[in-house]
Amino acid sequence: MCARTVLSFTRRLARFREALQKDRSGLTPKLILIVMANTHDPEIAKGCAKDVKAVHTVFKNICRHTDFDFCEIEISGKDYNRENLLEAIDSIEPFNNDVTLFYYSGHGFSYEKDTSRKYPQIDLRAHNNKMNYNHIDFINEHTENLAVMLQRMRLRGGRINIVIGDCCNSNVPYKRTNESHVEMDIVEDLLPPVGTAMTKKLFTDENHTISILVASSQRGQFAISDSKIGSIFTYYFTRALTAVLSHEPQEGQYLPWNQLLEKTTAQTFRLSKTYDIGGGKPGHQQAIFEILIEKE
């Protein structure tokens, strides 16, 4: 049997771009999915790999159910780095009712003395054995805040943008850089207001832009990854999506996001308490999310 050919990231990115350009009539919307997973760190690799498979499967099934075109690129293993992620995002050219979605599974953190920022930094360092790999200056050069990632997606011009990060949000004893403070201030000024609820009418109304921002853990908390089932937030989130699809009418293009995320948050919290996160201390993982709605 011939060994499976693994395409280079450059070639997969080219195919991703080709898929994005296919059928730009707007009659069939696209679900554009970028999945980034840290499958090169032995500590979380198995869990992240399971997350990739679960996320791919559930969103591909959503596209079959809703009659969306499915456009996906995965950034993991030796391809895992900040530059490849930004290249993938810069390739996106959403049209009409396309949905753009970034899903991250890996390491995350918050700066200890920066309590005003509730969403985590995502760790985008490529696999590396150099001595400076864990130095904070190097880390700062290879991290992005989850809220900044949402703004990067929004700047591509899409009407519906979703960013989900399944990662720790634990504190590190360092300060955010001045440059990062400026970037965060700009992002907070540009993000639309938080909506109190999401309805089908709002979601499908072309006069409204919709943004959904989700982190699997609150500031100061660890996110739990299990080699058997994957990250526990992603495990419950993808199962909840699958359950919703089984009851939704075919070709319905709306999912009850509030309900899905509230249910996933509650289930994740309950399961997290059954894990030992160190020194006999049980987990206490609670997701945070915001649905942002802006009238154009």
Tab-separated table of C-alpha atoms in Angstrom:
chain	number	residue	atom	x	y	z
A	1	MET	CA	0.000	0.000	0.000
A	2	CYS	CA	1.344	3.414	-0.940
A	3	ALA	CA	2.054	5.864	1.870
A	4	ARG	CA	-0.364	8.766	2.128
A	5	THR	CA	1.061	11.895	0.531
A	6	VAL	CA	1.130	14.856	2.917
A	7	LEU	CA	0.838	18.137	1.040
A	8	SER	CA	2.963	21.090	2.035
A	9	PHE	CA	1.266	24.008	3.739
A	10	THR	CA	1.924	26.146	0.664
A	11	ARG	CA	0.028	23.693	-1.524
A	12	ARG	CA	-2.817	23.295	0.957
A	13	LEU	CA	-3.092	27.074	1.253
A	14	ALA	CA	-3.306	27.320	-2.549
A	15	ARG	CA	-6.132	24.756	-2.570
A	16	PHE	CA	-7.874	26.671	0.227
A	17	ARG	CA	-7.706	29.852	-1.848
A	18	GLU	CA	-9.014	28.008	-4.911
A	19	ALA	CA	-11.985	26.729	-2.912
A	20	LEU	CA	-12.710	30.240	-1.652
A	21	GLN	CA	-12.798	31.578	-5.206
A	22	LYS	CA	-15.093	28.845	-6.505
A	23	ASP	CA	-18.647	29.974	-7.344
A	24	ARG	CA	-18.671	33.623	-6.278
A	25	SER	CA	-22.287	34.129	-7.366
A	26	GLY	CA	-23.292	34.236	-3.708
A	27	LEU	CA	-26.170	31.822	-4.312
A	28	THR	CA	-24.500	29.168	-2.160
A	29	PRO	CA	-22.907	30.579	0.996
A	30	LYS	CA	-19.644	29.187	2.304
A	31	LEU	CA	-18.562	28.149	5.767
A	32	ILE	CA	-14.883	29.128	5.880
A	33	LEU	CA	-13.088	27.281	8.669
A	34	ILE	CA	-9.530	27.791	9.897
A	35	VAL	CA	-8.528	25.221	12.529
A	36	MET	CA	-5.266	25.680	14.415
A	37	ALA	CA	-4.162	22.968	16.825
A	38	ASN	CA	-0.966	22.406	18.797
A	39	THR	CA	-0.360	18.783	17.904
A	40	HIS	CA	3.427	19.036	18.348
A	41	ASP	CA	3.438	19.451	22.145
A	42	PRO	CA	3.409	15.947	23.688
A	43	GLU	CA	1.535	17.251	26.732
A	44	ILE	CA	-1.609	18.118	24.749
A	45	ALA	CA	-0.982	16.629	21.281
A	46	LYS	CA	-3.444	13.729	21.514
A	47	GLY	CA	-6.234	15.918	22.853
A	48	CYS	CA	-5.644	18.573	20.197
A	49	ALA	CA	-5.674	15.948	17.433
A	50	LYS	CA	-9.050	14.732	18.675
A	51	ASP	CA	-10.293	18.340	18.690
A	52	VAL	CA	-9.264	18.759	15.046
A	53	LYS	CA	-11.175	15.642	14.019
A	54	ALA	CA	-14.289	16.554	16.037
A	55	VAL	CA	-14.399	20.136	14.746
A	56	HIS	CA	-13.836	19.068	11.129
A	57	THR	CA	-16.573	16.440	11.322
A	58	VAL	CA	-19.237	18.567	12.951
A	59	PHE	CA	-18.808	21.617	10.714
A	60	LYS	CA	-18.649	19.517	7.565
A	61	ASN	CA	-21.926	17.917	8.669
A	62	ILE	CA	-23.375	21.366	9.318
A	63	CYS	CA	-22.549	22.307	5.721
A	64	ARG	CA	-24.286	19.196	4.412
A	65	HIS	CA	-27.304	20.009	6.565
A	66	THR	CA	-27.519	23.706	5.710
A	67	ASP	CA	-26.388	23.498	2.073
A	68	PHE	CA	-23.262	25.603	2.662
A	69	ASP	CA	-20.024	25.029	0.777
A	70	PHE	CA	-17.297	23.842	3.164
A	71	CYS	CA	-13.871	25.510	2.869
A	72	GLU	CA	-11.314	24.445	5.472
A	73	ILE	CA	-7.626	24.669	6.230
A	74	GLU	CA	-5.850	23.060	9.177
A	75	ILE	CA	-2.691	24.501	10.740
A	76	SER	CA	-0.997	21.963	12.985
A	77	GLY	CA	2.153	19.891	13.495
A	78	LYS	CA	5.186	21.277	11.650
A	79	ASP	CA	2.965	23.896	9.987
A	80	TYR	CA	1.916	25.379	13.329
A	81	ASN	CA	3.114	28.991	13.505
A	82	ARG	CA	1.819	32.545	13.587
A	83	GLU	CA	2.908	33.357	10.041
A	84	ASN	CA	0.904	30.495	8.499
A	85	LEU	CA	-2.161	31.505	10.511
A	86	LEU	CA	-1.991	35.103	9.308
A	87	GLU	CA	-1.501	33.930	5.717
A	88	ALA	CA	-4.639	31.798	5.970
A	89	ILE	CA	-6.671	34.679	7.403
A	90	ASP	CA	-5.405	37.066	4.715
A	91	SER	CA	-6.665	34.585	2.095
A	92	ILE	CA	-10.270	34.967	3.212
A	93	GLU	CA	-12.560	36.989	0.968
A	94	PRO	CA	-16.056	36.405	2.375
A	95	PHE	CA	-19.095	37.115	0.254
A	96	ASN	CA	-22.671	37.931	1.289
A	97	ASN	CA	-23.765	35.354	3.886
A	98	ASP	CA	-20.518	33.407	4.146
A	99	VAL	CA	-19.576	32.421	7.701
A	100	THR	CA	-15.924	32.720	8.706
A	101	LEU	CA	-14.790	30.696	11.697
A	102	PHE	CA	-11.452	30.364	13.500
A	103	TYR	CA	-11.125	27.453	15.934
A	104	TYR	CA	-8.045	27.196	18.147
A	105	SER	CA	-6.918	24.289	20.322
A	106	GLY	CA	-3.647	24.689	22.193
A	107	HIS	CA	-1.960	26.635	24.977
A	108	GLY	CA	-3.215	29.985	26.235
A	109	PHE	CA	-2.584	32.430	29.051
A	110	SER	CA	-3.335	35.859	30.512
A	111	TYR	CA	-0.912	38.456	31.812
A	112	GLU	CA	-1.148	38.521	35.588
A	113	LYS	CA	-1.202	42.325	35.945
A	114	ASP	CA	-3.700	42.962	33.175
A	115	THR	CA	-7.006	42.167	34.831
A	116	SER	CA	-9.089	44.304	32.442
A	117	ARG	CA	-8.580	41.796	29.585
A	118	LYS	CA	-10.710	38.697	29.996
A	119	TYR	CA	-9.913	36.780	26.796
A	120	PRO	CA	-6.700	34.713	26.606
A	121	GLN	CA	-3.556	35.103	24.596
A	122	ILE	CA	-3.101	32.136	22.254
A	123	ASP	CA	0.376	30.623	22.010
A	124	LEU	CA	1.426	30.475	18.361
A	125	ARG	CA	5.044	29.341	18.802
A	126	ALA	CA	6.175	26.688	16.357
A	127	HIS	CA	7.850	23.578	17.733
A	128	ASN	CA	11.334	24.620	18.779
A	129	ASN	CA	14.096	23.309	21.047
A	130	LYS	CA	16.074	26.540	21.301
A	131	MET	CA	16.967	27.880	24.731
A	132	ASN	CA	15.016	31.116	24.265
A	133	TYR	CA	11.806	29.281	23.333
A	134	ASN	CA	10.265	29.837	26.774
A	135	HIS	CA	11.610	33.357	27.302
A	136	ILE	CA	8.779	35.875	27.713
A	137	ASP	CA	10.141	38.158	24.967
A	138	PHE	CA	9.998	35.261	22.508
A	139	ILE	CA	6.521	34.307	23.703
A	140	ASN	CA	5.312	37.892	23.270
A	141	GLU	CA	6.459	37.825	19.647
A	142	HIS	CA	4.386	34.702	18.970
A	143	THR	CA	1.080	35.344	20.685
A	144	GLU	CA	-2.216	36.982	19.771
A	145	ASN	CA	-5.202	37.780	21.930
A	146	LEU	CA	-8.397	35.939	21.041
A	147	ALA	CA	-10.234	39.265	20.692
A	148	VAL	CA	-7.560	40.474	18.258
A	149	MET	CA	-8.124	37.333	16.188
A	150	LEU	CA	-11.816	38.182	15.956
A	151	GLN	CA	-10.963	41.673	14.731
A	152	ARG	CA	-8.570	40.235	12.134
A	153	MET	CA	-11.410	38.053	10.854
A	154	ARG	CA	-13.835	40.995	10.818
A	155	LEU	CA	-11.399	43.103	8.795
A	156	ARG	CA	-11.726	40.624	5.943
A	157	GLY	CA	-15.199	42.051	5.383
A	158	GLY	CA	-17.463	39.166	6.314
A	159	ARG	CA	-20.878	39.643	7.892
A	160	ILE	CA	-20.711	36.625	10.220
A	161	ASN	CA	-17.459	35.938	12.086
A	162	ILE	CA	-16.884	33.391	14.856
A	163	VAL	CA	-13.730	32.846	16.929
A	164	ILE	CA	-13.489	30.000	19.451
A	165	GLY	CA	-10.435	29.265	21.583
A	166	ASP	CA	-10.133	26.070	23.617
A	167	CYS	CA	-7.106	26.805	25.776
A	168	CYS	CA	-6.010	27.747	29.274
A	169	ASN	CA	-6.529	31.282	30.492
A	170	SER	CA	-4.183	30.947	33.471
A	171	ASN	CA	-2.045	33.861	34.637
A	172	VAL	CA	1.643	34.275	33.874
A	173	PRO	CA	3.677	36.652	36.096
A	174	TYR	CA	4.515	39.139	33.349
A	175	LYS	CA	3.199	42.434	32.030
A	176	ARG	CA	1.575	42.951	28.674
A	177	THR	CA	3.843	44.933	26.352
A	178	ASN	CA	2.994	48.546	25.557
A	179	GLU	CA	2.500	47.650	21.893
A	180	SER	CA	0.015	44.959	22.849
A	181	HIS	CA	-1.859	47.389	25.133
A	182	VAL	CA	-2.263	49.787	22.204
A	183	GLU	CA	-3.486	46.980	19.938
A	184	MET	CA	-5.979	45.777	22.550
A	185	ASP	CA	-7.317	49.319	23.071
A	186	ILE	CA	-7.860	49.715	19.333
A	187	VAL	CA	-9.631	46.362	19.085
A	188	GLU	CA	-11.947	47.163	22.004
A	189	ASP	CA	-12.878	50.457	20.331
A	190	LEU	CA	-13.651	48.734	17.026
A	191	LEU	CA	-15.610	45.705	18.219
A	192	PRO	CA	-19.392	46.081	17.957
A	193	PRO	CA	-21.647	46.178	21.023
A	194	VAL	CA	-22.573	43.010	22.890
A	195	GLY	CA	-26.068	41.757	22.112
A	196	THR	CA	-28.271	40.402	24.874
A	197	ALA	CA	-29.624	37.628	22.663
A	198	MET	CA	-29.272	36.147	19.234
A	199	THR	CA	-32.343	35.392	17.143
A	200	LYS	CA	-32.776	33.737	13.794
A	201	LYS	CA	-34.060	37.016	12.364
A	202	LEU	CA	-30.942	38.912	13.465
A	203	PHE	CA	-28.569	36.177	12.312
A	204	THR	CA	-30.008	36.029	8.808
A	205	ASP	CA	-30.616	39.771	8.396
A	206	GLU	CA	-28.106	41.101	5.861
A	207	ASN	CA	-28.254	44.514	7.545
A	208	HIS	CA	-26.571	43.179	10.681
A	209	THR	CA	-23.009	41.992	11.222
A	210	ILE	CA	-22.663	39.187	13.732
A	211	SER	CA	-19.547	38.313	15.724
A	212	ILE	CA	-19.249	35.502	18.265
A	213	LEU	CA	-16.239	35.313	20.583
A	214	VAL	CA	-15.743	32.255	22.807
A	215	ALA	CA	-13.021	31.201	25.238
A	216	SER	CA	-13.230	27.803	26.933
A	217	SER	CA	-12.002	29.143	30.284
A	218	GLN	CA	-12.207	32.333	32.291
A	219	ARG	CA	-9.272	34.423	33.358
A	220	GLY	CA	-7.076	32.559	35.868
A	221	GLN	CA	-8.456	29.130	34.938
A	222	PHE	CA	-6.930	26.051	33.319
A	223	ALA	CA	-8.611	24.352	30.378
A	224	ILE	CA	-8.638	20.575	30.581
A	225	SER	CA	-7.455	18.383	27.719
A	226	ASP	CA	-8.042	14.640	27.905
A	227	SER	CA	-6.131	12.320	25.584
A	228	LYS	CA	-9.172	10.037	25.383
A	229	ILE	CA	-11.877	12.561	24.429
A	230	GLY	CA	-9.945	15.714	23.556
A	231	SER	CA	-10.412	19.094	25.193
A	232	ILE	CA	-13.523	18.845	27.325
A	233	PHE	CA	-15.072	22.111	26.077
A	234	THR	CA	-14.656	21.056	22.449
A	235	TYR	CA	-15.969	17.599	23.288
A	236	TYR	CA	-19.231	18.979	24.663
A	237	PHE	CA	-19.519	21.778	22.108
A	238	THR	CA	-19.278	19.465	19.104
A	239	ARG	CA	-21.697	16.996	20.706
A	240	ALA	CA	-24.184	19.805	21.338
A	241	LEU	CA	-23.918	20.916	17.714
A	242	THR	CA	-24.513	17.360	16.532
A	243	ALA	CA	-27.605	17.062	18.733
A	244	VAL	CA	-29.020	20.345	17.422
A	245	LEU	CA	-28.541	19.258	13.808
A	246	SER	CA	-30.586	16.128	14.405
A	247	HIS	CA	-33.596	18.282	15.330
A	248	GLU	CA	-33.195	21.263	12.995
A	249	PRO	CA	-34.989	21.368	9.619
A	250	GLN	CA	-32.828	20.666	6.583
A	251	GLU	CA	-31.270	23.779	5.008
A	252	GLY	CA	-31.950	25.902	8.075
A	253	GLN	CA	-28.975	28.275	8.256
A	254	TYR	CA	-29.343	29.325	11.899
A	255	LEU	CA	-28.080	27.584	15.020
A	256	PRO	CA	-29.263	28.594	18.524
A	257	TRP	CA	-25.868	29.957	19.587
A	258	ASN	CA	-26.902	31.240	23.018
A	259	GLN	CA	-28.421	27.913	23.980
A	260	LEU	CA	-25.522	25.896	22.562
A	261	LEU	CA	-22.861	27.884	24.382
A	262	GLU	CA	-24.720	28.030	27.685
A	263	LYS	CA	-25.277	24.275	27.618
A	264	THR	CA	-21.635	23.590	26.722
A	265	THR	CA	-20.414	25.921	29.472
A	266	ALA	CA	-22.493	24.136	32.123
A	267	GLN	CA	-21.455	20.656	30.976
A	268	THR	CA	-17.778	21.610	30.812
A	269	PHE	CA	-17.856	23.055	34.323
A	270	ARG	CA	-19.436	19.923	35.780
A	271	LEU	CA	-16.935	17.595	34.109
A	272	SER	CA	-13.935	19.791	34.973
A	273	LYS	CA	-14.573	19.255	38.675
A	274	THR	CA	-13.842	15.536	38.251
A	275	TYR	CA	-10.242	16.224	37.115
A	276	ASP	CA	-7.235	16.859	39.340
A	277	ILE	CA	-5.431	19.941	37.998
A	278	GLY	CA	-2.569	19.633	40.480
A	279	GLY	CA	-2.056	18.977	44.163
A	280	GLY	CA	-5.427	17.302	44.524
A	281	LYS	CA	-7.215	20.490	43.411
A	282	PRO	CA	-10.296	19.876	41.231
A	283	GLY	CA	-10.822	21.716	37.974
A	284	HIS	CA	-13.012	24.795	37.800
A	285	GLN	CA	-13.360	25.498	34.085
A	286	GLN	CA	-16.054	27.927	32.979
A	287	ALA	CA	-16.261	29.245	29.436
A	288	ILE	CA	-16.943	32.859	28.545
A	289	PHE	CA	-18.598	34.090	25.382
A	290	GLU	CA	-20.047	37.208	23.825
A	291	ILE	CA	-22.316	37.685	20.840
A	292	LEU	CA	-21.656	41.057	19.210
A	293	ILE	CA	-24.268	42.595	16.946
A	294	GLU	CA	-23.929	45.699	14.801
A	295	LYS	CA	-26.444	47.269	12.445
A	296	GLU	CA	-24.823	48.301	9.199
